[in-house]
mmCIF file of C-alpha atoms in Angstrom:
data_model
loop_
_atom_site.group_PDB
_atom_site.id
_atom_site.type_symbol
_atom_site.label_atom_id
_atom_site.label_comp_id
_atom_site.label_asym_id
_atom_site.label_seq_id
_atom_site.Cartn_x
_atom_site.Cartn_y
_atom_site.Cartn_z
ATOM 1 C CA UNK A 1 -13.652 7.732 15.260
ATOM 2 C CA UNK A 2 -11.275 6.320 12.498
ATOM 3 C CA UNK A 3 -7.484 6.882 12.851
ATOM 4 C CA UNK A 4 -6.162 9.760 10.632
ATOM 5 C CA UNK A 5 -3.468 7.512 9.030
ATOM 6 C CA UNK A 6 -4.937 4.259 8.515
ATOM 7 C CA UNK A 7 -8.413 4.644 8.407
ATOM 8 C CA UNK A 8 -8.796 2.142 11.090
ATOM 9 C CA UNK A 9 -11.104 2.366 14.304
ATOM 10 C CA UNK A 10 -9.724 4.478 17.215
ATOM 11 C CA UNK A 11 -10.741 4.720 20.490
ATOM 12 C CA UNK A 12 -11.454 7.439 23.083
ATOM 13 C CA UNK A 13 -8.280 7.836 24.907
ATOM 14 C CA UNK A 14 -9.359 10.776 26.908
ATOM 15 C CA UNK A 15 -9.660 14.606 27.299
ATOM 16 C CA UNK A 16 -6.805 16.400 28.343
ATOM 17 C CA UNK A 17 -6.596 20.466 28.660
ATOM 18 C CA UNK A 18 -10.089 20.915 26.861
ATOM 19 C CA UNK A 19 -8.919 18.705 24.133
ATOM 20 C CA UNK A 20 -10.386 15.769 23.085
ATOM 21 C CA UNK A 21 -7.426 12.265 22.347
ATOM 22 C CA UNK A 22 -7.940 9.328 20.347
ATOM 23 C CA UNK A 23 -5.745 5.870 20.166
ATOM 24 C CA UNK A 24 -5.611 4.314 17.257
ATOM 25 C CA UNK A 25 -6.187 0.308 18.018
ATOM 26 C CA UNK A 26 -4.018 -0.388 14.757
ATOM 27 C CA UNK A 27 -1.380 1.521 14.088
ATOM 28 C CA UNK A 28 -0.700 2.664 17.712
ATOM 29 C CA UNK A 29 -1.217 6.202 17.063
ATOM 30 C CA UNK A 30 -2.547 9.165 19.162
ATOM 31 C CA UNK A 31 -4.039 11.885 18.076
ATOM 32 C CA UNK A 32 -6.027 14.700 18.539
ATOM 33 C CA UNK A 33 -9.997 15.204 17.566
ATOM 34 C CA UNK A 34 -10.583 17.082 14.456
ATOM 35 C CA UNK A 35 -13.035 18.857 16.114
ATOM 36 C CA UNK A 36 -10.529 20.561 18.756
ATOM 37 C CA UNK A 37 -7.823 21.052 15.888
ATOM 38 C CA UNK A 38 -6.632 25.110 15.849
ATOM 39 C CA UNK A 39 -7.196 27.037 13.066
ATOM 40 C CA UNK A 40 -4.877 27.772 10.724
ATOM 41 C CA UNK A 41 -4.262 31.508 12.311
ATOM 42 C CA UNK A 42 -3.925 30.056 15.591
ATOM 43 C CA UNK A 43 -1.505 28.230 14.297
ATOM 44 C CA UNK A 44 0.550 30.736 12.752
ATOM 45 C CA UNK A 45 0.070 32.853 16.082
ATOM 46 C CA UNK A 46 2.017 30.121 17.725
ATOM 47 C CA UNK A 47 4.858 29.352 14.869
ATOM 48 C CA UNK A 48 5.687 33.876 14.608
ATOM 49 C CA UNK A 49 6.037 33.267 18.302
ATOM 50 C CA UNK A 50 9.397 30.553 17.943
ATOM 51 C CA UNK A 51 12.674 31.456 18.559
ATOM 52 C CA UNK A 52 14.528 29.265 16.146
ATOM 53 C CA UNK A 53 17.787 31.226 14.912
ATOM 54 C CA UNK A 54 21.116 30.579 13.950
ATOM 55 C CA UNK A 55 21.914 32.482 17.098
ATOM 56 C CA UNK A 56 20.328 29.920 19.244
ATOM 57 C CA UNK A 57 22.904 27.605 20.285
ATOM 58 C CA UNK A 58 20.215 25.282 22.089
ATOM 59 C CA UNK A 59 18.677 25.129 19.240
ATOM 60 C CA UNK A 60 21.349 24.377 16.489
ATOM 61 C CA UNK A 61 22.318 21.943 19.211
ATOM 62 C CA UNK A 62 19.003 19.857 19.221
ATOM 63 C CA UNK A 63 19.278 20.299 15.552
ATOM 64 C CA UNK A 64 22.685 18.670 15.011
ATOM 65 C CA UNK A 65 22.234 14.945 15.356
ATOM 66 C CA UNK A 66 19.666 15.465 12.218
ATOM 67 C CA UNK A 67 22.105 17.809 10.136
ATOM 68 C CA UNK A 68 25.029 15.463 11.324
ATOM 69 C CA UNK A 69 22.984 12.260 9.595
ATOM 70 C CA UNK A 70 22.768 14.529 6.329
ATOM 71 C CA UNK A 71 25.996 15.165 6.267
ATOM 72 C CA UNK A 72 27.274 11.781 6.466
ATOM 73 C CA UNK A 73 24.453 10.555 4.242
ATOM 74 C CA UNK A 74 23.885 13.258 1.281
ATOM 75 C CA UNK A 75 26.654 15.361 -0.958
ATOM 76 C CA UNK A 76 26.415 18.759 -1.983
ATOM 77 C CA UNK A 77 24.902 17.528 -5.740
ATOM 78 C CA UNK A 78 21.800 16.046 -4.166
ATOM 79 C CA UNK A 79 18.875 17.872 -3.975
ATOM 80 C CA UNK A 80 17.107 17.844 -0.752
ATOM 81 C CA UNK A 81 13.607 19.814 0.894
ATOM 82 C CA UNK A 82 13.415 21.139 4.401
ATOM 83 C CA UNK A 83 10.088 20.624 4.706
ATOM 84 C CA UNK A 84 7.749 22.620 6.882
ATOM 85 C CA UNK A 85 10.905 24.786 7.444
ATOM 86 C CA UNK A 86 9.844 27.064 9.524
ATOM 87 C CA UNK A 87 9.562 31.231 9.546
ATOM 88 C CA UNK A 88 13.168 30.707 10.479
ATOM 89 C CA UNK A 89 14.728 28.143 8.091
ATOM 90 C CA UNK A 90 17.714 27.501 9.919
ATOM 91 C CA UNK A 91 18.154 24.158 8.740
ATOM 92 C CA UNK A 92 18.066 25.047 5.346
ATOM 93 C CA UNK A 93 20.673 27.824 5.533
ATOM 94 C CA UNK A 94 23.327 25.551 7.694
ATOM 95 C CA UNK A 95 23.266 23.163 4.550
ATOM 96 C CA UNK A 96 23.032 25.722 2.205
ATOM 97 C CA UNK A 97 26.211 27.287 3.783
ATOM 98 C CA UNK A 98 27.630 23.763 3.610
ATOM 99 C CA UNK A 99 27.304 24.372 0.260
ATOM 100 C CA UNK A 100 24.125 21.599 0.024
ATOM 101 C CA UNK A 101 21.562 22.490 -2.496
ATOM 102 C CA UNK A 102 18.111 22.494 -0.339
ATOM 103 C CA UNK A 103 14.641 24.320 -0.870
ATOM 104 C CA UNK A 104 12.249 25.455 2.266
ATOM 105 C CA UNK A 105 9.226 24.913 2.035
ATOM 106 C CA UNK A 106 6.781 25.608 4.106
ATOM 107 C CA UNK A 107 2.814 26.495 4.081
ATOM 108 C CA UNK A 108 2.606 29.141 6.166
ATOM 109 C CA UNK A 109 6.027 30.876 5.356
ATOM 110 C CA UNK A 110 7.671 29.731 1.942
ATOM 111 C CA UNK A 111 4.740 28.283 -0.028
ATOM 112 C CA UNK A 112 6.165 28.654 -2.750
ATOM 113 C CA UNK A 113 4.096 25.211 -4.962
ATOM 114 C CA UNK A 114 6.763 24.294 -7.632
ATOM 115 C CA UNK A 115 8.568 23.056 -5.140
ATOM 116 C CA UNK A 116 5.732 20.053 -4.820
ATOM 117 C CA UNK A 117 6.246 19.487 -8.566
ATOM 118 C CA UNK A 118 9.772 17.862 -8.656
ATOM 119 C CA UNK A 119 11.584 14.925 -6.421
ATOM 120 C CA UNK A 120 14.344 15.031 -4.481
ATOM 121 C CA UNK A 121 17.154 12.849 -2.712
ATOM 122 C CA UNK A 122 15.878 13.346 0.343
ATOM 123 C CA UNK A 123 13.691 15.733 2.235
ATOM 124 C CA UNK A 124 13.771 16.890 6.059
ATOM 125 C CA UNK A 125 11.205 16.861 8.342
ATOM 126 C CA UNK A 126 12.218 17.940 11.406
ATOM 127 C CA UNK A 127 9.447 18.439 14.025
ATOM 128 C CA UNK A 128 6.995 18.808 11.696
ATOM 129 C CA UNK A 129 4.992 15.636 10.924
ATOM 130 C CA UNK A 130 3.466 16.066 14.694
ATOM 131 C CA UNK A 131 1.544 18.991 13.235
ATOM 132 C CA UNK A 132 0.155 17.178 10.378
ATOM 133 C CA UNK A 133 -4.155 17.470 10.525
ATOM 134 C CA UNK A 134 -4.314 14.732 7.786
ATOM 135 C CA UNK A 135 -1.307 12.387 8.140
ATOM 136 C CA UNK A 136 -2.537 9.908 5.412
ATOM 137 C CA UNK A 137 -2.604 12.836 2.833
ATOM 138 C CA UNK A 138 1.221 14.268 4.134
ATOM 139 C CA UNK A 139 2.919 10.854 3.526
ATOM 140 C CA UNK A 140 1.101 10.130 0.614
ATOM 141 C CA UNK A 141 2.606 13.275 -0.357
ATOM 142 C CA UNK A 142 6.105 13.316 0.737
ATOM 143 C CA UNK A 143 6.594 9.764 -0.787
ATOM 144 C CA UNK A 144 6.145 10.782 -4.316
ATOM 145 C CA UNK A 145 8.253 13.734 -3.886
ATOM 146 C CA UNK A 146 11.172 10.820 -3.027
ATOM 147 C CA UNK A 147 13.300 10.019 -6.059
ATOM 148 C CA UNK A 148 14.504 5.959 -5.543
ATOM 149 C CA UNK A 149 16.868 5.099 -3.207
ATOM 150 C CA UNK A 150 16.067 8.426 -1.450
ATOM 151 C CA UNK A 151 15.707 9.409 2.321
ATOM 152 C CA UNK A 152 13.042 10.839 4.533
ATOM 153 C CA UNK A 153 14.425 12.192 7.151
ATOM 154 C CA UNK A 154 11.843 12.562 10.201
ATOM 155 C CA UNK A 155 12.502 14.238 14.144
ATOM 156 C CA UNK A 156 9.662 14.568 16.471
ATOM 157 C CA UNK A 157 8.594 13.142 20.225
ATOM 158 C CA UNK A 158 7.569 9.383 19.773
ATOM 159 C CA UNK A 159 5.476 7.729 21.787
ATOM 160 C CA UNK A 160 5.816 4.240 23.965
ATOM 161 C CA UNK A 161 4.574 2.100 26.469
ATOM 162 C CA UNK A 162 6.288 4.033 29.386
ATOM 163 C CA UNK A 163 5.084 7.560 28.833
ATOM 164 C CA UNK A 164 1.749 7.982 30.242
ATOM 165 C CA UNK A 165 0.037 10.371 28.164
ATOM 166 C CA UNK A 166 -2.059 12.681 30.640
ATOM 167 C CA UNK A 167 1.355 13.862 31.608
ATOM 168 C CA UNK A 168 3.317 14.116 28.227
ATOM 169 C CA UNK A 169 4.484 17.585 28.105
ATOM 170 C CA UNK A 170 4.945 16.659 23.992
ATOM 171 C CA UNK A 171 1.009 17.067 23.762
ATOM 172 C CA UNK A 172 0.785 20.467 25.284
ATOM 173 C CA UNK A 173 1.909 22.240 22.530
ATOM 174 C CA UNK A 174 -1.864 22.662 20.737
ATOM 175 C CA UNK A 175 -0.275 22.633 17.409
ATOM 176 C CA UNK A 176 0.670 19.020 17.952
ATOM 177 C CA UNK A 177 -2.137 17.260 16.618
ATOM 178 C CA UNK A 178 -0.241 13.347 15.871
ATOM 179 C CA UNK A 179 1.346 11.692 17.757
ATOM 180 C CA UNK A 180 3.591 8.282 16.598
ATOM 181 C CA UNK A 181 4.976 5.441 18.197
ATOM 182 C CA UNK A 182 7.628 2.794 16.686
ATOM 183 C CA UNK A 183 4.345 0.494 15.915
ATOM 184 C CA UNK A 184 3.291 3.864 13.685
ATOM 185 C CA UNK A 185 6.344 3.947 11.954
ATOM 186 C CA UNK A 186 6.432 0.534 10.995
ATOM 187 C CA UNK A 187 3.225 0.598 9.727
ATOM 188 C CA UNK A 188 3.917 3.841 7.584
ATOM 189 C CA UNK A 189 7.023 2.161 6.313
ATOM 190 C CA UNK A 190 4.441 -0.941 4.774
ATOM 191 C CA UNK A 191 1.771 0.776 3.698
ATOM 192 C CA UNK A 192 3.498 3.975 1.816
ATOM 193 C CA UNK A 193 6.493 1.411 0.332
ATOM 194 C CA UNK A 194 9.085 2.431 2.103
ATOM 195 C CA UNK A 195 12.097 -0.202 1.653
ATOM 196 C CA UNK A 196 13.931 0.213 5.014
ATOM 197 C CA UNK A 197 13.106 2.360 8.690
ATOM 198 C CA UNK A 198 15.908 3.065 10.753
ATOM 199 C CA UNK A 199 15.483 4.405 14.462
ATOM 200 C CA UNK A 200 17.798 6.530 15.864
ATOM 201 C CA UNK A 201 17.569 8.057 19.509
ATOM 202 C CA UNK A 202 16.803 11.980 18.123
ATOM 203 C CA UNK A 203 15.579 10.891 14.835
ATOM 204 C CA UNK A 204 14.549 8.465 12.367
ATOM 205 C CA UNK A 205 14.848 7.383 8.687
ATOM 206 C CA UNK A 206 12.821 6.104 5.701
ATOM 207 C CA UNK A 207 14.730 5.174 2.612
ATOM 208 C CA UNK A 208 13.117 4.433 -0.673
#
């Protein structure tokens, strides 16, 4: 098996609810068998099913260290993506009422594919690149969408030595398909030219 980000040999890590797990012996990844990937109605199934509002206060709580760091980082004049934004876009309309100019996007639920033919200041990920089938192709991606001296901001579960991965409730969510440790990131930082990673404890950043 070959690693979906770096092309390099994986091995069997183990099978886990019916689904098949592979560890990446380069870039420290995990990551689920194509073959036991849902389809893409499953995974819309599961995404109608979230209840991500802006009347969710545990929810606008989890997402304000990330909105905090755009704050302090971006002004209103820059143009940022929420990407993969969700059927509820929740982060997009907090900024937007902050009177930020930012575009959801999303596959499933605002697809809208001009919105892959300009670059922004920085774009939003926020537990979304866990879901991505072909993680080589998504950063490939987002990275030309950066304008210079731009930010990626990223939020999902990550990975290390202490977690033991049988038990991880992060992988029982069958949408998740990748999963990253710090050893990941650094190694997306290198090979998709990223000029800086910095780790937070609910999120982290690529700059340009």
């Amino acid at each position: 098996m070959q690693c979906l980000l770096c092309n390099h040999s994986a091995d069997f890590l183990g099978s886990f609810q019916n689904r098949n797990y592979n560890r990446c012996t380069n870039c420290a990844s995990v990551f689920l068998d194509p073959s036991d990937f849902p389809t893409s109605t499953k995974e819309k199934e599961r995404y109608d099913k979230h209840e991500n509002t802006s009347d969710n206060s545990g929810y606008l709580n989890f997402l304000k260290p990330l909105l905090d760091a755009v704050l302090k980082d971006q002004n209103p004049e820059n143009i940022g993506l929420d990407y993969g934004s969700g059927p509820n876009p929740v982060l997009t309309s907090y900024l937007q009422e902050q009177s930020y100019i930012v575009k959801p996007y999303d596959p499933f639920y605002s697809n809208d594919a001009s919105l892959l033919d300009t670059t922004y200041d920085y774009i939003i990920c926020c537990e979304v690149i866990e879901h991505f089938h072909n993680p080589n192709l998504e950063f490939t991606k987002l990275r030309t969408l950066l304008k210079p001296d731009a930010k990626l901001y990223c939020k999902t579960n990550l990975l290390s030595d202490s977690i033991n991965f049988e038990n991880w409730w992060y992988k029982n969510d069958f949408t998740h398909t990748f999963f990253y440790s710090e050893k990941t990131l650094q190694f997306i930082k290198v090979k998709f030219g990223f000029k800086e990673l910095n780790i937070f404890k609910e999120y982290f950043v690529f700059k340009t």
